[in-house]
Amino acid sequence: MLNQKVTSLVAGIALTTVAASASAGLALKDEKSGIGLNLGGRLQTQVLFNDEDRGNNEDTEFKVRRGRIRLGIDPHPQWSMFLQTDVANNGAPGGGFDVRMIDAFITYKPSKLFQVISGQRMAPVTRQNLTSSGALMTVDRPGITNYNLTWGLSGRTAFNNAGLAGTGIGQMGDVAVRDLGVTIFGSGDMNSDTHFKYYFGVSEGSERNKPADTERVTARAQLNFGDAEAGYFNLSTYLGKKDTIAIGVAYDSQDEIAVDATTGQGVDYTLWTIDAFMDKQVGNGFLTLEGAWTDLDLDDAGIMNTSAGAAINATTTGKTVQGDGFYIQAGYLMGNWQPFFMYEEWDSDGAAGAGSWDNIRGGVAYYFKGHNANVRAAVEKTGNDAAGAADITTAVINFNITY
């Protein structure tokens, strides 16, 4: 009897391992209880080559960009839970890395059209917010993706590894890179070639700085023509496995996230964004195009204080941070090779260009096994319009394994 059980377990693992090779994670199922389990991980390591204007005193920098273990459990056909950890340098000399929980949520899914996701999860804002970090075409997300309440309301440089001086007020949410709340999500088909999905979320948002008890409200809708992108997350390139055009629009807001130090009034946060995506065969290869425009409003605020009266950033105003910007990125897959390009810029409402910047990056990826194993090499140059700021040039080699 014991040998029979062991044999059944090994066979189950073998079968699910084969199935998992076409996707991410090792899927197991207890046939007696019906409970399913999915185990996976992601490791992204980088070698960064910085010029002196980066200002971090490391010409060559070795970095663990992401190191994650994820666990999904399905105790019931309509219920599931998801946990994901990440590692982060704790900043202490010789201190190594701290492990933190970045995702912890429960999903109730009575149908594909209606799902409820509750806990610590990604708030549904921009397309890049909702793009898997294991499938980022141009090494990492565009820097302007961080102009939302989840990721700090600031510009980023060095392949999204560093804050850009004078462009932001820093992290506003209580939970780094995620938010605590509930999202209603669903996807469906209007016909065989037209598909949709929607998100509506209510989150804690900024809890530390706001003078009033307000909630963050986020709404997003997306249409796909051709193949569907039915899941909660998108990919930045489908490597020839989809033929689709997508258009998305989103709204994100929270009242009184801070206090204007000059007027004493609460500062409201409002963000609008529209994005477009295309993945199609062109010639003998596959062309990926993506772009988005974002508008951020912070009530034309000056220096912004916490509710306790301390300045969030003593030199950067809300007007310097708010503004609008866009990015465009493209890649062309030929066999296992994919050269890529990205351009982005942010135009702030600050005086004399303060808070405005632009960024260009280009490189090439080689896919050993799609998004499961690949390497990218790229160069990026960031121009900062702040007075006295120098351009920042960074090169990177990025290694990625996702399972």
Coordinates of C-alpha atoms in Angstrom, one line a residue:
M1 CA 0.0 0.0 0.0
L2 CA 2.8 2.4 0.9
N3 CA 4.6 1.6 -2.3
Q4 CA 1.5 2.2 -4.3
K5 CA 1.0 5.6 -2.7
V6 CA 4.6 6.6 -3.4
T7 CA 4.3 5.4 -7.0
S8 CA 1.1 7.5 -7.5
L9 CA 2.7 10.6 -6.0
V10 CA 5.8 10.3 -8.2
A11 CA 3.7 9.7 -11.3
G12 CA 1.6 12.8 -10.4
I13 CA 4.7 14.9 -9.9
A14 CA 6.2 13.7 -13.2
L15 CA 3.0 14.4 -15.1
T16 CA 2.5 17.9 -13.7
T17 CA 6.2 18.7 -14.2
V18 CA 5.8 18.1 -17.9
A19 CA 2.7 20.3 -18.0
A20 CA 4.5 23.0 -16.1
S21 CA 7.4 23.1 -18.7
A22 CA 5.0 25.1 -21.0
S23 CA 4.2 27.6 -18.2
A24 CA 5.6 28.9 -15.0
G25 CA 5.6 26.8 -11.8
L26 CA 5.4 23.2 -10.7
A27 CA 1.8 22.2 -10.4
L28 CA 0.7 19.4 -8.0
K29 CA -2.7 18.1 -7.0
D30 CA -3.8 15.9 -4.2
E31 CA -6.3 13.6 -5.9
K32 CA -8.0 12.6 -2.7
S33 CA -8.7 16.2 -1.4
G34 CA -8.7 17.9 -4.8
I35 CA -6.4 20.6 -3.4
G36 CA -3.9 22.0 -6.0
L37 CA -0.5 23.6 -5.4
N38 CA 1.7 25.6 -7.6
L39 CA 5.3 26.4 -6.7
G40 CA 7.6 28.6 -8.6
G41 CA 10.4 31.2 -8.4
R42 CA 12.1 34.0 -10.2
L43 CA 15.7 35.2 -10.0
Q44 CA 17.0 38.2 -11.9
T45 CA 20.7 39.2 -11.4
Q46 CA 22.4 42.2 -13.0
V47 CA 25.8 43.7 -13.7
L48 CA 25.5 47.4 -14.0
F49 CA 28.2 49.7 -15.5
N50 CA 27.7 53.2 -14.1
D51 CA 29.2 56.5 -15.1
E52 CA 30.4 58.9 -12.3
D53 CA 27.2 61.0 -12.7
R54 CA 25.1 58.2 -11.2
G55 CA 26.7 59.2 -7.9
N56 CA 26.8 55.9 -6.2
N57 CA 30.6 55.4 -6.2
E58 CA 30.3 52.0 -8.0
D59 CA 31.6 51.9 -11.5
T60 CA 30.7 48.2 -11.7
E61 CA 27.7 47.1 -9.6
F62 CA 26.5 43.5 -9.0
K63 CA 22.8 43.3 -8.1
V64 CA 20.1 40.9 -7.3
R65 CA 17.2 42.8 -9.0
R66 CA 14.5 40.3 -8.0
G67 CA 14.7 37.0 -6.0
R68 CA 11.3 35.5 -5.5
I69 CA 9.5 32.4 -4.4
R70 CA 5.8 32.1 -5.0
L71 CA 3.3 29.6 -3.8
G72 CA -0.3 29.2 -4.9
I73 CA -2.9 26.9 -3.2
D74 CA -6.3 26.0 -4.6
P75 CA -8.4 24.4 -1.9
H76 CA -11.6 24.7 -3.9
P77 CA -12.5 25.2 -7.6
Q78 CA -13.6 28.8 -6.8
W79 CA -11.1 29.7 -4.1
S80 CA -7.3 30.2 -4.2
M81 CA -4.5 31.9 -2.3
F82 CA -1.2 33.3 -3.5
L83 CA 2.0 34.2 -1.6
Q84 CA 5.1 35.6 -3.1
T85 CA 8.3 36.7 -1.3
D86 CA 11.1 38.9 -2.6
V87 CA 14.6 39.8 -1.4
A88 CA 16.0 43.3 -0.8
N89 CA 19.3 44.6 0.4
N90 CA 18.8 45.8 4.0
G91 CA 21.3 48.6 3.5
A92 CA 23.5 47.6 6.4
P93 CA 27.2 46.9 5.7
G94 CA 27.6 43.1 5.5
G95 CA 23.9 42.8 6.4
G96 CA 23.0 40.9 3.2
F97 CA 19.4 40.6 2.2
D98 CA 16.1 40.7 4.0
V99 CA 13.2 38.6 2.8
R100 CA 9.8 40.3 2.6
M101 CA 6.3 39.2 1.6
I102 CA 5.2 41.3 -1.4
D103 CA 2.0 39.4 -2.4
A104 CA -0.5 37.8 0.0
F105 CA -4.0 37.6 -1.4
I106 CA -7.1 35.4 -1.7
T107 CA -9.1 35.1 -4.9
Y108 CA -12.7 34.1 -5.1
K109 CA -13.6 33.2 -8.7
P110 CA -17.2 32.1 -9.2
S111 CA -16.7 32.8 -12.9
K112 CA -14.2 34.2 -15.4
L113 CA -16.3 37.4 -15.6
F114 CA -16.4 38.1 -11.9
Q115 CA -13.5 37.6 -9.5
V116 CA -12.7 39.1 -6.1
I117 CA -9.1 39.5 -5.1
S118 CA -8.5 40.5 -1.5
G119 CA -5.2 41.2 0.4
Q120 CA -1.8 42.6 -0.5
R121 CA -1.8 42.7 -4.3
M122 CA -0.8 44.9 -7.3
A123 CA -3.3 47.8 -7.6
P124 CA -4.6 47.9 -11.1
V125 CA -3.3 51.1 -12.7
T126 CA -1.0 51.2 -15.8
R127 CA -0.3 48.4 -18.2
Q128 CA 3.2 48.2 -16.9
N129 CA 1.9 48.0 -13.4
L130 CA 0.1 44.8 -14.5
T131 CA 3.0 43.4 -16.6
S132 CA 4.8 40.4 -15.1
S133 CA 8.4 41.2 -14.0
G134 CA 9.4 38.0 -15.6
A135 CA 8.4 39.2 -19.0
L136 CA 9.8 42.8 -19.3
M137 CA 11.1 43.3 -22.8
T138 CA 13.5 46.2 -22.3
V139 CA 15.2 44.9 -19.1
D140 CA 12.9 46.7 -16.7
R141 CA 9.8 48.9 -16.7
P142 CA 9.9 52.5 -18.0
G143 CA 10.9 55.0 -15.3
I144 CA 7.6 57.0 -15.6
T145 CA 5.7 53.9 -14.4
N146 CA 6.7 55.0 -10.9
Y147 CA 4.5 58.1 -11.1
N148 CA 1.7 56.3 -9.2
L149 CA 0.9 55.9 -5.6
T150 CA 2.1 52.3 -5.4
W151 CA 5.6 53.0 -6.6
G152 CA 6.5 56.3 -5.1
L153 CA 5.5 59.3 -7.3
S154 CA 9.0 59.8 -8.7
G155 CA 11.1 59.4 -11.8
R156 CA 13.6 56.5 -12.0
T157 CA 16.9 55.9 -13.9
A158 CA 19.5 53.2 -14.3
F159 CA 17.0 50.6 -15.6
N160 CA 14.6 51.5 -12.9
N161 CA 17.2 50.8 -10.2
A162 CA 17.6 54.3 -8.8
G163 CA 15.6 57.5 -8.0
L164 CA 16.2 60.5 -10.3
A165 CA 17.2 63.5 -8.2
G166 CA 14.7 66.3 -8.0
T167 CA 11.9 64.5 -9.7
G168 CA 9.8 62.9 -6.9
I169 CA 8.6 63.0 -3.3
G170 CA 9.3 59.4 -2.4
Q171 CA 7.2 56.4 -1.5
M172 CA 3.7 57.3 -0.5
G173 CA 2.1 54.0 0.2
D174 CA 2.5 51.8 3.3
V175 CA 3.2 48.6 1.4
A176 CA 6.2 48.7 -1.0
V177 CA 5.3 48.0 -4.6
R178 CA 1.9 46.7 -3.7
D179 CA -1.2 47.9 -1.9
L180 CA -3.7 46.5 0.6
G181 CA -7.2 46.2 -0.5
V182 CA -9.8 44.5 -2.7
T183 CA -10.0 44.3 -6.5
I184 CA -13.0 43.1 -8.6
F185 CA -11.7 41.7 -11.8
G186 CA -13.2 40.0 -14.8
S187 CA -12.6 39.1 -18.4
G188 CA -14.7 38.0 -21.3
D189 CA -15.3 37.8 -25.1
M190 CA -17.5 40.2 -27.1
N191 CA -17.0 37.9 -30.1
S192 CA -14.2 35.6 -31.4
D193 CA -11.9 38.5 -32.2
T194 CA -12.8 41.1 -29.5
H195 CA -12.1 40.6 -25.8
F196 CA -12.3 42.7 -22.7
K197 CA -11.2 42.8 -19.1
Y198 CA -11.9 45.2 -16.3
Y199 CA -10.6 46.0 -12.8
F200 CA -12.0 48.0 -10.0
G201 CA -10.0 48.3 -6.8
V202 CA -10.3 50.0 -3.4
S203 CA -7.1 50.2 -1.4
E204 CA -5.5 51.8 1.7
G205 CA -3.1 53.8 -0.5
S206 CA -1.2 56.4 1.5
E207 CA -1.8 55.9 5.2
R208 CA 1.3 57.6 6.7
N209 CA 0.9 61.1 5.4
K210 CA -2.8 61.9 4.9
P211 CA -4.8 64.1 7.2
A212 CA -8.1 62.4 6.6
D213 CA -9.5 58.8 6.5
T214 CA -9.7 58.3 2.7
E215 CA -9.4 55.3 0.4
R216 CA -7.6 54.9 -2.9
V217 CA -9.9 54.0 -5.8
T218 CA -8.6 52.6 -9.0
A219 CA -10.5 51.5 -12.2
R220 CA -9.1 50.1 -15.4
A221 CA -10.6 48.7 -18.6
Q222 CA -8.8 46.9 -21.6
L223 CA -9.9 45.8 -25.0
N224 CA -8.0 43.2 -27.1
F225 CA -8.5 42.7 -30.8
G226 CA -7.3 39.3 -32.0
D227 CA -6.0 37.0 -29.2
A228 CA -7.2 37.7 -25.7
E229 CA -5.0 38.6 -22.7
A230 CA -7.5 37.2 -20.2
G231 CA -5.4 37.0 -17.0
Y232 CA -4.9 39.6 -14.3
F233 CA -1.4 40.3 -15.6
N234 CA -0.1 40.9 -19.1
L235 CA 3.3 40.2 -20.7
S236 CA 5.6 42.8 -22.3
T237 CA 6.2 40.6 -25.3
Y238 CA 4.6 37.3 -26.2
L239 CA 7.5 36.0 -28.3
G240 CA 5.3 35.1 -31.3
K241 CA 2.7 33.2 -29.2
K242 CA -0.1 35.9 -29.6
D243 CA -1.5 38.0 -32.4
T244 CA -3.2 40.9 -30.6
I245 CA -3.8 44.6 -30.4
A246 CA -4.8 46.1 -27.0
I247 CA -6.1 49.4 -25.8
G248 CA -6.4 50.2 -22.1
V249 CA -7.5 53.2 -19.9
A250 CA -7.2 53.7 -16.2
Y251 CA -8.1 56.1 -13.4
D252 CA -6.4 56.2 -10.0
S253 CA -7.2 58.6 -7.1
Q254 CA -7.1 59.3 -3.4
D255 CA -8.1 62.4 -1.5
E256 CA -5.9 64.2 1.0
I257 CA -2.7 62.1 0.7
A258 CA -0.7 64.9 2.3
V259 CA -0.9 68.5 3.5
D260 CA 0.2 71.6 1.5
A261 CA 2.6 73.3 3.8
T262 CA 1.7 76.8 2.4
T263 CA -2.1 76.6 2.4
G264 CA -2.6 73.9 5.1
Q265 CA -5.1 72.2 2.8
G266 CA -5.2 68.5 1.9
V267 CA -3.5 67.5 -1.3
D268 CA -5.5 65.2 -3.6
Y269 CA -3.8 62.6 -5.9
T270 CA -5.4 61.9 -9.3
L271 CA -3.9 59.9 -12.2
W272 CA -5.2 59.2 -15.7
T273 CA -3.5 56.9 -18.2
I274 CA -4.1 55.4 -21.6
D275 CA -2.0 52.7 -23.2
A276 CA -1.7 50.6 -26.4
F277 CA 0.0 47.4 -27.2
M278 CA 0.6 45.3 -30.3
D279 CA 2.2 41.9 -30.9
K280 CA 2.1 40.6 -34.5
Q281 CA 4.1 38.7 -37.0
V282 CA 5.8 41.1 -39.5
G283 CA 7.9 39.5 -42.2
N284 CA 9.9 36.5 -40.8
G285 CA 9.8 37.8 -37.2
F286 CA 7.4 39.2 -34.6
L287 CA 7.0 42.9 -33.8
T288 CA 6.1 44.1 -30.4
L289 CA 5.0 47.7 -29.9
E290 CA 3.8 49.4 -26.6
G291 CA 3.1 52.9 -25.5
A292 CA 1.3 54.9 -22.8
W293 CA 0.5 58.4 -21.8
T294 CA 0.0 59.4 -18.1
D295 CA -1.3 62.5 -16.4
L296 CA -0.7 63.1 -12.7
D297 CA -2.3 65.9 -10.7
L298 CA -1.3 66.9 -7.1
D299 CA -3.4 70.0 -6.8
D300 CA -0.5 72.3 -7.8
A301 CA 0.8 71.8 -4.2
G302 CA 4.0 73.3 -2.8
I303 CA 6.1 71.5 -0.2
M304 CA 4.0 68.6 1.0
N305 CA 3.8 67.7 4.7
T306 CA 2.6 64.6 6.6
S307 CA -0.4 65.1 8.8
A308 CA 2.1 65.5 11.7
G309 CA 3.7 68.5 10.0
A310 CA 7.0 67.0 8.8
A311 CA 8.0 67.7 5.2
I312 CA 7.8 64.6 3.0
N313 CA 10.5 66.2 0.8
A314 CA 11.9 69.5 1.9
T315 CA 13.1 70.6 -1.6
T316 CA 10.6 69.1 -4.1
T317 CA 7.1 70.4 -4.4
G318 CA 3.9 68.7 -5.6
K319 CA 3.9 71.0 -8.7
T320 CA 7.5 69.8 -9.6
V321 CA 6.3 66.2 -9.4
Q322 CA 2.9 66.5 -11.2
G323 CA 2.7 66.7 -14.9
D324 CA 2.4 64.3 -17.8
G325 CA 4.6 61.9 -19.7
F326 CA 4.7 59.0 -22.2
Y327 CA 6.8 56.1 -23.2
I328 CA 7.1 54.0 -26.4
Q329 CA 9.0 50.7 -26.7
A330 CA 9.5 48.3 -29.5
G331 CA 11.1 44.9 -30.0
Y332 CA 11.5 42.6 -33.0
L333 CA 11.9 38.8 -32.4
M334 CA 14.1 36.9 -34.9
G335 CA 14.6 33.3 -33.8
N336 CA 16.0 33.6 -30.3
W337 CA 17.2 37.2 -30.7
Q338 CA 15.1 40.3 -29.9
P339 CA 16.6 43.8 -30.3
F340 CA 14.6 46.4 -28.4
F341 CA 14.3 50.1 -28.0
M342 CA 12.5 52.5 -25.6
Y343 CA 12.0 56.2 -25.3
E344 CA 10.2 58.1 -22.5
E345 CA 9.9 61.6 -21.1
W346 CA 8.2 63.3 -18.3
D347 CA 7.1 67.0 -18.5
S348 CA 6.5 68.4 -15.0
D349 CA 4.7 71.6 -14.0
G350 CA 7.7 72.8 -12.0
A351 CA 9.3 76.1 -12.7
A352 CA 12.2 76.3 -15.3
G353 CA 11.8 72.6 -16.1
A354 CA 12.5 71.3 -12.6
G355 CA 11.2 67.7 -12.4
S356 CA 11.2 67.2 -16.2
W357 CA 13.4 64.5 -17.7
D358 CA 13.8 62.1 -20.6
N359 CA 15.3 58.6 -21.1
I360 CA 16.4 56.5 -24.0
R361 CA 17.4 52.8 -23.9
G362 CA 18.3 50.2 -26.4
G363 CA 19.7 46.6 -26.3
V364 CA 19.2 43.0 -27.3
A365 CA 17.8 39.9 -25.6
Y366 CA 18.6 36.3 -26.3
Y367 CA 16.0 33.7 -25.2
F368 CA 17.4 30.3 -24.3
K369 CA 13.9 29.2 -23.4
G370 CA 11.4 32.0 -23.8
H371 CA 10.6 33.9 -20.6
N372 CA 11.9 31.0 -18.5
A373 CA 15.6 31.6 -19.3
N374 CA 17.1 34.6 -21.1
V375 CA 19.8 37.2 -21.0
R376 CA 19.7 40.9 -22.0
A377 CA 22.3 43.5 -22.6
A378 CA 21.4 47.2 -22.9
V379 CA 22.5 50.8 -22.6
E380 CA 20.4 53.7 -21.2
K381 CA 20.9 57.5 -21.1
T382 CA 18.8 59.7 -18.9
G383 CA 18.7 63.5 -19.2
N384 CA 17.5 65.5 -16.2
D385 CA 16.3 69.1 -16.8
A386 CA 16.9 70.1 -13.2
A387 CA 19.4 73.0 -12.8
G388 CA 23.0 71.6 -12.7
A389 CA 21.9 68.0 -13.3
A390 CA 24.1 65.9 -15.5
D391 CA 23.0 63.1 -17.9
I392 CA 23.3 59.6 -16.5
T393 CA 24.5 56.7 -18.7
T394 CA 24.2 53.1 -17.5
A395 CA 24.9 49.8 -19.2
V396 CA 23.5 46.5 -17.9
I397 CA 23.7 42.7 -18.4
N398 CA 20.6 41.2 -17.0
F399 CA 20.1 37.4 -16.4
N400 CA 16.6 36.0 -15.8
I401 CA 15.2 32.6 -14.8
T402 CA 11.5 32.2 -14.1
Y403 CA 9.7 29.0 -13.4

